[in-house]
Coordinates of N, CA and C in Angstrom, one line a residue:
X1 N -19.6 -8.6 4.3 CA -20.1 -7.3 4.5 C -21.3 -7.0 3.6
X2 N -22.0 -6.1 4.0 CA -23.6 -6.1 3.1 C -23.1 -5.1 1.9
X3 N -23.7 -5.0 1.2 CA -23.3 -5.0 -0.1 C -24.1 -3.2 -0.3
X4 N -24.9 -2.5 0.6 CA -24.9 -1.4 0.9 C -23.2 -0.4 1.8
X5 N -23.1 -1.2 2.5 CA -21.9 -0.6 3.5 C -20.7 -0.8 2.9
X6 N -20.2 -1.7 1.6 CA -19.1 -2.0 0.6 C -19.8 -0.6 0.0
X7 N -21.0 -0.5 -0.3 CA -21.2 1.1 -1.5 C -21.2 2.2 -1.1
X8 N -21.1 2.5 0.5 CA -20.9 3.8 0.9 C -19.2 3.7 1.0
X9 N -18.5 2.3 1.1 CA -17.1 3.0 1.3 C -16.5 3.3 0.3
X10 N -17.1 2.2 -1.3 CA -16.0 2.4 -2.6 C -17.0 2.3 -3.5
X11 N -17.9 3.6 -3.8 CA -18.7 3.9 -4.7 C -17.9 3.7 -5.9
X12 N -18.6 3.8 -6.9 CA -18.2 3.2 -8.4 C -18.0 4.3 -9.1
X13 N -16.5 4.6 -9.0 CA -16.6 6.2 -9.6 C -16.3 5.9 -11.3
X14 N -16.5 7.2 -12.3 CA -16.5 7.0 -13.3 C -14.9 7.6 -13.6
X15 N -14.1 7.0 -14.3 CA -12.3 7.3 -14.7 C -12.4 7.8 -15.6
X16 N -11.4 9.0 -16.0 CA -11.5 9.9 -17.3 C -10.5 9.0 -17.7
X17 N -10.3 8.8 -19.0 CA -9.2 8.2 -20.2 C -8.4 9.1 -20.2
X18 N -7.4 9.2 -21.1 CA -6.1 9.7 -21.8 C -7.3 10.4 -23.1
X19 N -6.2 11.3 -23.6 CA -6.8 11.2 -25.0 C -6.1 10.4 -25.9
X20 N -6.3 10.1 -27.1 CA -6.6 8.7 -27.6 C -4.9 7.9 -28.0
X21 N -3.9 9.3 -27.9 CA -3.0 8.9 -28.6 C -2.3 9.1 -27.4
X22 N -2.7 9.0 -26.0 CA -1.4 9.0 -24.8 C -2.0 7.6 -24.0
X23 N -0.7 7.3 -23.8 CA -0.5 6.0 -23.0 C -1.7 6.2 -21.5
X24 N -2.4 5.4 -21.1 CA -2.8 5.3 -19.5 C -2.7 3.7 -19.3
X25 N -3.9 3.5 -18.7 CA -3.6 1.7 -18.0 C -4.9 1.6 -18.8
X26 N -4.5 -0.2 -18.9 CA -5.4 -0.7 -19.8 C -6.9 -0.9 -19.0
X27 N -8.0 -0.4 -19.8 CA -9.5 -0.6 -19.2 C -10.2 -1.3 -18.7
X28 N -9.9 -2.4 -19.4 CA -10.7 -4.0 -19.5 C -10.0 -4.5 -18.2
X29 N -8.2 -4.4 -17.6 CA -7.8 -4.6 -16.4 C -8.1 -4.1 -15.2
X30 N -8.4 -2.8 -15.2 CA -8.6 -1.8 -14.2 C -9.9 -2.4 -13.9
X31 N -10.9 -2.1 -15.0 CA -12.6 -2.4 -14.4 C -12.4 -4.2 -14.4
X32 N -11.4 -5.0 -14.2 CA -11.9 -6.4 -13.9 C -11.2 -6.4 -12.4
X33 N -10.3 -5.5 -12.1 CA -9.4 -5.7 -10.8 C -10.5 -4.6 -10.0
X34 N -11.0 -3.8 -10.4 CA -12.1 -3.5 -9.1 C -13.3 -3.8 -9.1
X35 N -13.5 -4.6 -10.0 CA -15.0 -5.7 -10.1 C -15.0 -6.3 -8.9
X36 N -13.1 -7.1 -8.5 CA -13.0 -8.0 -7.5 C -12.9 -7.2 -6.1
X37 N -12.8 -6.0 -6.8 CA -12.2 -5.1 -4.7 C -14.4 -5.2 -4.6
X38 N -15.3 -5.3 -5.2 CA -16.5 -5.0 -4.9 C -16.8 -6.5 -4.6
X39 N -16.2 -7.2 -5.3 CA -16.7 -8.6 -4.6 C -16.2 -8.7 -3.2
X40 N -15.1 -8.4 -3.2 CA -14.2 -8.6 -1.6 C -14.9 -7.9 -0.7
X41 N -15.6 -6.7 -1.1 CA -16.3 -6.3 0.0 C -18.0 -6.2 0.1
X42 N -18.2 -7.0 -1.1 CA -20.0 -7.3 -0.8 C -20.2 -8.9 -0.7
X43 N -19.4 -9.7 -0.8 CA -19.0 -11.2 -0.2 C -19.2 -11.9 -1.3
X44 N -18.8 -13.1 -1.2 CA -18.7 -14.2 -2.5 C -20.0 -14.1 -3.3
X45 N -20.7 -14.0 -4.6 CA -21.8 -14.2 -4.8 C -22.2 -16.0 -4.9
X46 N -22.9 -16.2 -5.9 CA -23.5 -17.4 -5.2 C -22.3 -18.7 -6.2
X47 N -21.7 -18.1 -7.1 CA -20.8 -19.0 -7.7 C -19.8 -18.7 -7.8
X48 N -19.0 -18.1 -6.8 CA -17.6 -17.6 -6.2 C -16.2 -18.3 -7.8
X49 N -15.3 -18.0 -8.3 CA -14.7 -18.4 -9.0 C -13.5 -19.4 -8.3
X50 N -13.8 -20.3 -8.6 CA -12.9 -21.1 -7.9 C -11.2 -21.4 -7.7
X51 N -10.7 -21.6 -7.1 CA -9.0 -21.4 -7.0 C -8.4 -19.9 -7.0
X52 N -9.3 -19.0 -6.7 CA -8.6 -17.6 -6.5 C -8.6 -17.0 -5.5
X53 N -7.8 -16.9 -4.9 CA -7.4 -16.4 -3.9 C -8.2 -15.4 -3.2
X54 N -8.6 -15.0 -2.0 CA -9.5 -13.7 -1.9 C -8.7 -12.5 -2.1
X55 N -9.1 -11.4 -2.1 CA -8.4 -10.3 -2.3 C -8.3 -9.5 -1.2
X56 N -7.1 -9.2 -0.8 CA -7.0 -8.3 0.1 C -6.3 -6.9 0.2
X57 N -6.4 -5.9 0.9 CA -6.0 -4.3 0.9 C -4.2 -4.6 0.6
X58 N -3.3 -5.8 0.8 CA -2.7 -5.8 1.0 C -1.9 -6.1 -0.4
X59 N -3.4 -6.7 -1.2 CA -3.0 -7.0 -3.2 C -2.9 -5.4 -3.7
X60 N -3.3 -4.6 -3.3 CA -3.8 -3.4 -3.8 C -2.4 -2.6 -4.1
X61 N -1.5 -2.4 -3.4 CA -0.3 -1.3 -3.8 C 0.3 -2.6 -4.8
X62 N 0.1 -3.8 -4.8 CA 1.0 -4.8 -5.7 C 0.1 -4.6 -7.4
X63 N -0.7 -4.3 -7.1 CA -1.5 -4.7 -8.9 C -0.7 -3.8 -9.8
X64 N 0.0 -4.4 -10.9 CA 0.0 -3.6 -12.3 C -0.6 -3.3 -13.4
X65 N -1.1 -2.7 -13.9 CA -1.7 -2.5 -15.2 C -1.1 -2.4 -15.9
X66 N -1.3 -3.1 -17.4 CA -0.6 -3.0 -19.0 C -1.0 -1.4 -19.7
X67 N -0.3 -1.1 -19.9 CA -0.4 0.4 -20.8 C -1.5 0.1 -21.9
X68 N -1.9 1.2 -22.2 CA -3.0 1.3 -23.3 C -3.2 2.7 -23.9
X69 N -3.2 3.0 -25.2 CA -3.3 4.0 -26.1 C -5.0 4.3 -25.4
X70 N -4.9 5.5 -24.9 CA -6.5 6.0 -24.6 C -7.4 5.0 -23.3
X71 N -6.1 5.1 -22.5 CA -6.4 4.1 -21.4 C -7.3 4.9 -20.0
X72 N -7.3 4.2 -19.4 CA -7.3 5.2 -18.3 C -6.6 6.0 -17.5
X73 N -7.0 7.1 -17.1 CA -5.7 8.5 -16.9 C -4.8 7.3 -15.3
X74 N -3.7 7.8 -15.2 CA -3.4 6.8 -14.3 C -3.3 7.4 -12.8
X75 N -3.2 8.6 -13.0 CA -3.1 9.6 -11.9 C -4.7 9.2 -11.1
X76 N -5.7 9.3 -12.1 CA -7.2 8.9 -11.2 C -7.6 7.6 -11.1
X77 N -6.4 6.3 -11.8 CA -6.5 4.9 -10.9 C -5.9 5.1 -9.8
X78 N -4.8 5.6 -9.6 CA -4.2 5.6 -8.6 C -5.3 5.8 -7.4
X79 N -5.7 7.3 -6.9 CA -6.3 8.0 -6.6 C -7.8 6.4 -5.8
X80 N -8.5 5.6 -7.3 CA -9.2 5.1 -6.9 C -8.5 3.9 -5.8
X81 N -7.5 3.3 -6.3 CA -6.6 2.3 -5.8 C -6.5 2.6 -4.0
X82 N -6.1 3.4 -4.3 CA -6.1 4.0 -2.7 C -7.6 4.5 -1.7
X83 N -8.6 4.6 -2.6 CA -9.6 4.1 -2.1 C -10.0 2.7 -1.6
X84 N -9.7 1.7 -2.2 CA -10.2 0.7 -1.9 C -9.4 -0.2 -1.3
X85 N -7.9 0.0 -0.9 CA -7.2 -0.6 0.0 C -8.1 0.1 1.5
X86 N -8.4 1.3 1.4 CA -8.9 1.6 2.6 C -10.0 0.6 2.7
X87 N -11.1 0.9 2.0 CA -11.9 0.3 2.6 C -11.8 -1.5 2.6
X88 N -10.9 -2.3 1.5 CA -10.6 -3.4 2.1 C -10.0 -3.8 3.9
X89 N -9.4 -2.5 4.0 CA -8.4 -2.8 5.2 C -9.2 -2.6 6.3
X90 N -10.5 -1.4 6.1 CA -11.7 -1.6 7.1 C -12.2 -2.7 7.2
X91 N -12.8 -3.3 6.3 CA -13.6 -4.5 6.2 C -12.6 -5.6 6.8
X92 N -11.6 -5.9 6.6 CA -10.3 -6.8 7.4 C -10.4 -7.0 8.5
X93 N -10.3 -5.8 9.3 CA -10.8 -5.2 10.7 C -11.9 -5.2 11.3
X94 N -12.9 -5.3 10.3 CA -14.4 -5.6 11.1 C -14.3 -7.4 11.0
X95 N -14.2 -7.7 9.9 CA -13.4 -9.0 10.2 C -13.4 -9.5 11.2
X96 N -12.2 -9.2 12.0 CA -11.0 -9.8 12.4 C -12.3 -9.9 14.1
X97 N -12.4 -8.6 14.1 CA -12.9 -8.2 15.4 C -14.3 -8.8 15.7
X98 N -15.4 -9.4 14.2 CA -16.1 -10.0 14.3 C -15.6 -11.5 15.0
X99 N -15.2 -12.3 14.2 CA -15.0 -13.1 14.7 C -14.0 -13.7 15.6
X100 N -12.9 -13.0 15.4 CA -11.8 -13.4 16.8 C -11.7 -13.0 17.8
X101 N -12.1 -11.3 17.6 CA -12.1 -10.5 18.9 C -11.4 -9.6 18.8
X102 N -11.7 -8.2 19.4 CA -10.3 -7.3 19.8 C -9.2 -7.6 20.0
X103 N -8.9 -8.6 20.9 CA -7.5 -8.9 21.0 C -7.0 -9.8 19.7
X104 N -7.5 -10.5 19.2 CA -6.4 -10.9 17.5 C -5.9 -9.6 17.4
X105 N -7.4 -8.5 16.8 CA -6.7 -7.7 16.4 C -5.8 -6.9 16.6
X106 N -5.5 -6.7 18.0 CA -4.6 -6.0 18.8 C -3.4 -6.3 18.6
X107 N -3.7 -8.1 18.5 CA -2.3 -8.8 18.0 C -1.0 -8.7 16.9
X108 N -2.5 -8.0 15.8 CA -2.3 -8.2 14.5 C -1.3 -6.8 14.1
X109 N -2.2 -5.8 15.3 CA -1.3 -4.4 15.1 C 0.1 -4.3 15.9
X110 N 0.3 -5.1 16.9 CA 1.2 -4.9 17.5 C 2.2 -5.5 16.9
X111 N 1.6 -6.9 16.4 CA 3.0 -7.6 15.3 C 3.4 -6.8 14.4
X112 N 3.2 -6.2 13.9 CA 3.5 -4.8 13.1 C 4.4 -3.7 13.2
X113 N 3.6 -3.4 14.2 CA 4.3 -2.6 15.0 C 5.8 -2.7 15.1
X114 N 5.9 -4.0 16.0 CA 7.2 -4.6 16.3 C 8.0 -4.7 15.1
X115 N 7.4 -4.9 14.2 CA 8.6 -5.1 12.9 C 8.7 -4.3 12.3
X116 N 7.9 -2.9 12.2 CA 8.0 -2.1 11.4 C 9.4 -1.2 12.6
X117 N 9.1 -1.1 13.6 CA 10.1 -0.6 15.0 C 11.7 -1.1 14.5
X118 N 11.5 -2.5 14.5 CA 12.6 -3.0 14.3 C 13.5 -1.9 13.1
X119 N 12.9 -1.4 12.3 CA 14.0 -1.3 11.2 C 14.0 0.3 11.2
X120 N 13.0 0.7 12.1 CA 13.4 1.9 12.2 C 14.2 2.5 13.6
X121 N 14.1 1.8 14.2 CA 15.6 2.0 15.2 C 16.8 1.5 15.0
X122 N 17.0 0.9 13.7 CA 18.6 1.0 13.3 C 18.8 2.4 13.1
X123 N 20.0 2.5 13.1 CA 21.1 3.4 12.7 C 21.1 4.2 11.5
X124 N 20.9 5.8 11.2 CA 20.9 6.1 9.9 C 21.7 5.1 9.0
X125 N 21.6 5.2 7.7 CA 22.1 5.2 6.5 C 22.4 3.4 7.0
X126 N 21.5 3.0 8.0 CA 22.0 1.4 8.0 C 20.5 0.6 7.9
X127 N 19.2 1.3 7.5 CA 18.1 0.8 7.9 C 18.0 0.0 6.8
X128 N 18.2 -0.1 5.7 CA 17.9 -1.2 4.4 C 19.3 -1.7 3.6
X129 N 19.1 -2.6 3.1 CA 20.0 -3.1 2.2 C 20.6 -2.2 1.7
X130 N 21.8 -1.5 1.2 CA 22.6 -1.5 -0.1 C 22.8 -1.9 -1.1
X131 N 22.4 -1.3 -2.3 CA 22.7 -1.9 -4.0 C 23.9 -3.2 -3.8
X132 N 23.9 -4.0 -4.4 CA 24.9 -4.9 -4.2 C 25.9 -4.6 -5.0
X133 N 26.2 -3.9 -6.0 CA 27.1 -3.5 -6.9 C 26.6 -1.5 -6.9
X134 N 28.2 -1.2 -6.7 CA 27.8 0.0 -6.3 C 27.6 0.7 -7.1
X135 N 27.5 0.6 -8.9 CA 27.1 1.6 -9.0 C 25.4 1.6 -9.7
X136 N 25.0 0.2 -8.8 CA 23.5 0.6 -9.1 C 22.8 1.5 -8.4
X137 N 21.9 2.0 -8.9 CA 21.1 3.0 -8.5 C 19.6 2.7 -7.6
X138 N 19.6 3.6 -6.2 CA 18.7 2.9 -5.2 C 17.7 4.1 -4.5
X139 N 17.3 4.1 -3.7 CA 16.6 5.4 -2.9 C 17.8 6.3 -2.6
X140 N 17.7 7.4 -2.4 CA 18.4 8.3 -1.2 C 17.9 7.9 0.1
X141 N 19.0 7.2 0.9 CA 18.8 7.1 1.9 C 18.9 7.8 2.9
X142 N 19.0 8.8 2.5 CA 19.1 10.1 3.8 C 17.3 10.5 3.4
X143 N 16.7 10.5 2.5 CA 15.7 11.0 2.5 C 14.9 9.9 2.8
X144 N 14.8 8.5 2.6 CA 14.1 7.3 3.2 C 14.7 7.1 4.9
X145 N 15.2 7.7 5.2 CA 15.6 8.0 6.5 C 15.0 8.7 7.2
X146 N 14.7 10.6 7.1 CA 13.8 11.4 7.2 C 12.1 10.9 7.4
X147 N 11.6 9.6 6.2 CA 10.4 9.2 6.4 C 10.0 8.7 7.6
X148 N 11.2 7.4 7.6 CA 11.3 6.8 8.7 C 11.2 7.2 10.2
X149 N 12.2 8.4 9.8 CA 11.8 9.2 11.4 C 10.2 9.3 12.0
X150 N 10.0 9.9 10.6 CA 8.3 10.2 10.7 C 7.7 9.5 11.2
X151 N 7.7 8.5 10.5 CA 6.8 7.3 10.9 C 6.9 6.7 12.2
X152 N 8.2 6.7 13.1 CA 8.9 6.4 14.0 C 8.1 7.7 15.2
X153 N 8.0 8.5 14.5 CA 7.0 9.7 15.6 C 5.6 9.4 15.7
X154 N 4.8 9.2 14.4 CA 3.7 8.4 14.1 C 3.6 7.6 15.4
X155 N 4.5 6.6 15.6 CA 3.6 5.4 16.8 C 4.4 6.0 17.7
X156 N 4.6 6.8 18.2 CA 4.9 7.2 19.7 C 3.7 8.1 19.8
X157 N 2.7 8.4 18.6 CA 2.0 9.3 19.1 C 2.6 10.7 18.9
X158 N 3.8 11.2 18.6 CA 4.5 12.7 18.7 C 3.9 13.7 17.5
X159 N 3.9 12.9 16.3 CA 3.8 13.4 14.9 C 2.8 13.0 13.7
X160 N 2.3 13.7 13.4 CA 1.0 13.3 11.9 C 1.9 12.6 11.1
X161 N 1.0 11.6 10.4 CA 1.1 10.9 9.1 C 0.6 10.1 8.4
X162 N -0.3 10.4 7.5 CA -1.0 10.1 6.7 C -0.9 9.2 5.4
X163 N -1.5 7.8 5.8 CA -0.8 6.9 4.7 C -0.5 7.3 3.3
X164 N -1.4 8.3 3.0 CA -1.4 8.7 1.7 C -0.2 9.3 1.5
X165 N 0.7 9.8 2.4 CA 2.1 10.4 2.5 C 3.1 9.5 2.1
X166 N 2.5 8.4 2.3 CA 3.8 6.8 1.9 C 3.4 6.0 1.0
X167 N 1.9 6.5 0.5 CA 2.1 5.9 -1.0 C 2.5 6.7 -2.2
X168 N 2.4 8.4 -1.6 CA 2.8 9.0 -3.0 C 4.3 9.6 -2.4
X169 N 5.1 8.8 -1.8 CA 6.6 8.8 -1.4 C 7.6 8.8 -2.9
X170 N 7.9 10.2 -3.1 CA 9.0 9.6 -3.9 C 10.4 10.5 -3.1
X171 N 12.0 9.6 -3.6 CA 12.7 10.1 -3.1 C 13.7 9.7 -4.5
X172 N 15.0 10.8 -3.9 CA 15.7 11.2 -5.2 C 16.7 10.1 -5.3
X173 N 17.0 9.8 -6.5 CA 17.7 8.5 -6.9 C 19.8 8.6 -6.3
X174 N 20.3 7.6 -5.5 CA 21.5 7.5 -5.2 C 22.2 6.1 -5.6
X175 N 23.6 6.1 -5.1 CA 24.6 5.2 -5.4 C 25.2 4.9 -4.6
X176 N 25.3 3.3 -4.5 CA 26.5 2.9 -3.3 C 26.3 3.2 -1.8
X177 N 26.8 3.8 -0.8 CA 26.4 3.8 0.6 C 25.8 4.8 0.9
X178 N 25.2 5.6 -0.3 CA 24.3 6.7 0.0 C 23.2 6.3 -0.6
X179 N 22.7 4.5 -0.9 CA 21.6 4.8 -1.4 C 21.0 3.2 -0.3
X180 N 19.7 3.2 -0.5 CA 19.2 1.8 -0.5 C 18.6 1.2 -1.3
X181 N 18.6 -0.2 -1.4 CA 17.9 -1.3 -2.2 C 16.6 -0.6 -2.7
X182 N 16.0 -0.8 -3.8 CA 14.6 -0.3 -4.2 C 13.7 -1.1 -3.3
X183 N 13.5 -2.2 -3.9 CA 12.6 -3.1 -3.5 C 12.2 -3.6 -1.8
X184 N 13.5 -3.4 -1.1 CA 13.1 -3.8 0.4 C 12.5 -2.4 1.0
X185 N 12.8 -1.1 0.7 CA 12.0 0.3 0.9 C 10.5 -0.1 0.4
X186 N 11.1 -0.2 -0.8 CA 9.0 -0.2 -1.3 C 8.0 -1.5 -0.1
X187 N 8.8 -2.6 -0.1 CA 8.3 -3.8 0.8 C 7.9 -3.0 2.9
X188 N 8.9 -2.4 3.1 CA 9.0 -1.3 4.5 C 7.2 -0.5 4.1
X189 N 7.6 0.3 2.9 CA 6.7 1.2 3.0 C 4.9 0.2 2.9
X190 N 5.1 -0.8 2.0 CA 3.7 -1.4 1.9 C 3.1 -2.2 3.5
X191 N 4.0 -2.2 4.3 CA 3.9 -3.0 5.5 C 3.4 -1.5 6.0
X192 N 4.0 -0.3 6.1 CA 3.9 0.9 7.1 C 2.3 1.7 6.9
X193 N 2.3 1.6 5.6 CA 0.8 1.5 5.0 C -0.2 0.9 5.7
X194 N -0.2 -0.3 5.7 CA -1.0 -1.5 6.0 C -0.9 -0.8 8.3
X195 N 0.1 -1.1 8.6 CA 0.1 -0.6 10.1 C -0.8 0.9 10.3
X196 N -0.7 1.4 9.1 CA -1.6 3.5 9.6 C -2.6 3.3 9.6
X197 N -3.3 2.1 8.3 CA -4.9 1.6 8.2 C -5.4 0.7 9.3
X198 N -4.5 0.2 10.1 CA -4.8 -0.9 11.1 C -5.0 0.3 12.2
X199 N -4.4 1.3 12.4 CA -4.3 2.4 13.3 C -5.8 3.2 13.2
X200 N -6.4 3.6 12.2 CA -7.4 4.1 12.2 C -8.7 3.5 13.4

């Protein structure tokens, strides 16, 4: 991608800090993890770092940051973070459709589709795992349930929903057969994400 059309989608914003004595994310992390979202979308420069993986929209809800006294505020990485899965996930898509064609891409959305369908036409309170020991603590699955619907209206076309609605998803903590697994929810939701950006 030309390295003008990477700068109209994920200009270089400036992040306010914490003040000095509250925790944010560490700086030196943050500005080296979106050094790379600008490489990913202005293309390898001429001495590409070798053995690393490319980066995709798809690393983006996975990155952690180390805490830091007078870090950056985390509410406005976030904010950036979700900037640049977008436009990674555009550039994917120009991608895809450059060189394979509309139909990969079509492919790419439908496989998606398909799996994300799968787990939302199970049966309430049966769409994810259960804590294995009951009295660990998991989602409310009546309220990860409710999303699902949503989302389940989303690809029929019935109902709005806006990815940004499933990344700042929180639901209230349960036990036992009123809750689900943490981790296979958050894995559902990073896939549902990734299907609303392919939908644009």
């Amino acid at each position: 991608m030309a390295a003008e059309h990477s700068a109209a989608r994920f200009p270089v914003p400036r992040i306010p800090r914490c003040p000095e004595g509250a925790q944010g994310y560490d700086v030196a992390e943050v500005d080296a993890f979106l050094a790379r979202v600008r490489e990913a979308l202005e293309g390898p420069g001429p001495s590409p770092q070798e053995g690393r993986a490319p980066l995709l929209s798809t690393h983006v809800r996975a990155t952690v940051f180390s805490g830091a006294r007078g870090g950056y505020r985390p509410e406005a990485v976030d904010e950036v973070l979700d900037t640049a899965e977008d436009a990674l996930a555009a550039a994917e898509r120009e991608q895809v459709l450059c060189l394979r064609g509309p139909e990969a891409w079509q492919q790419h959305v439908e496989a998606l589709t398909v799996l994300l369908r799968g787990r939302i036409e199970r049966p309430r309170a049966q769409r994810f795992r259960h804590p294995r020991r009951s009295r660990a603590q998991g989602y409310s699955a009546a309220h990860v349930d409710v999303l699902c619907e949503r989302l389940g209206a989303r690809l029929t076309d019935s109902g709005p929903l806006d990815p940004a609605e499933l990344r700042g998803a929180v639901f209230p903590p349960a036990h036992g057969e009123r809750s689900y697994e943490e981790q296979q929810v958050d894995a559902f939701l990073d896939r549902a994400v990734q299907l609303l950006l392919a939908l644009r």
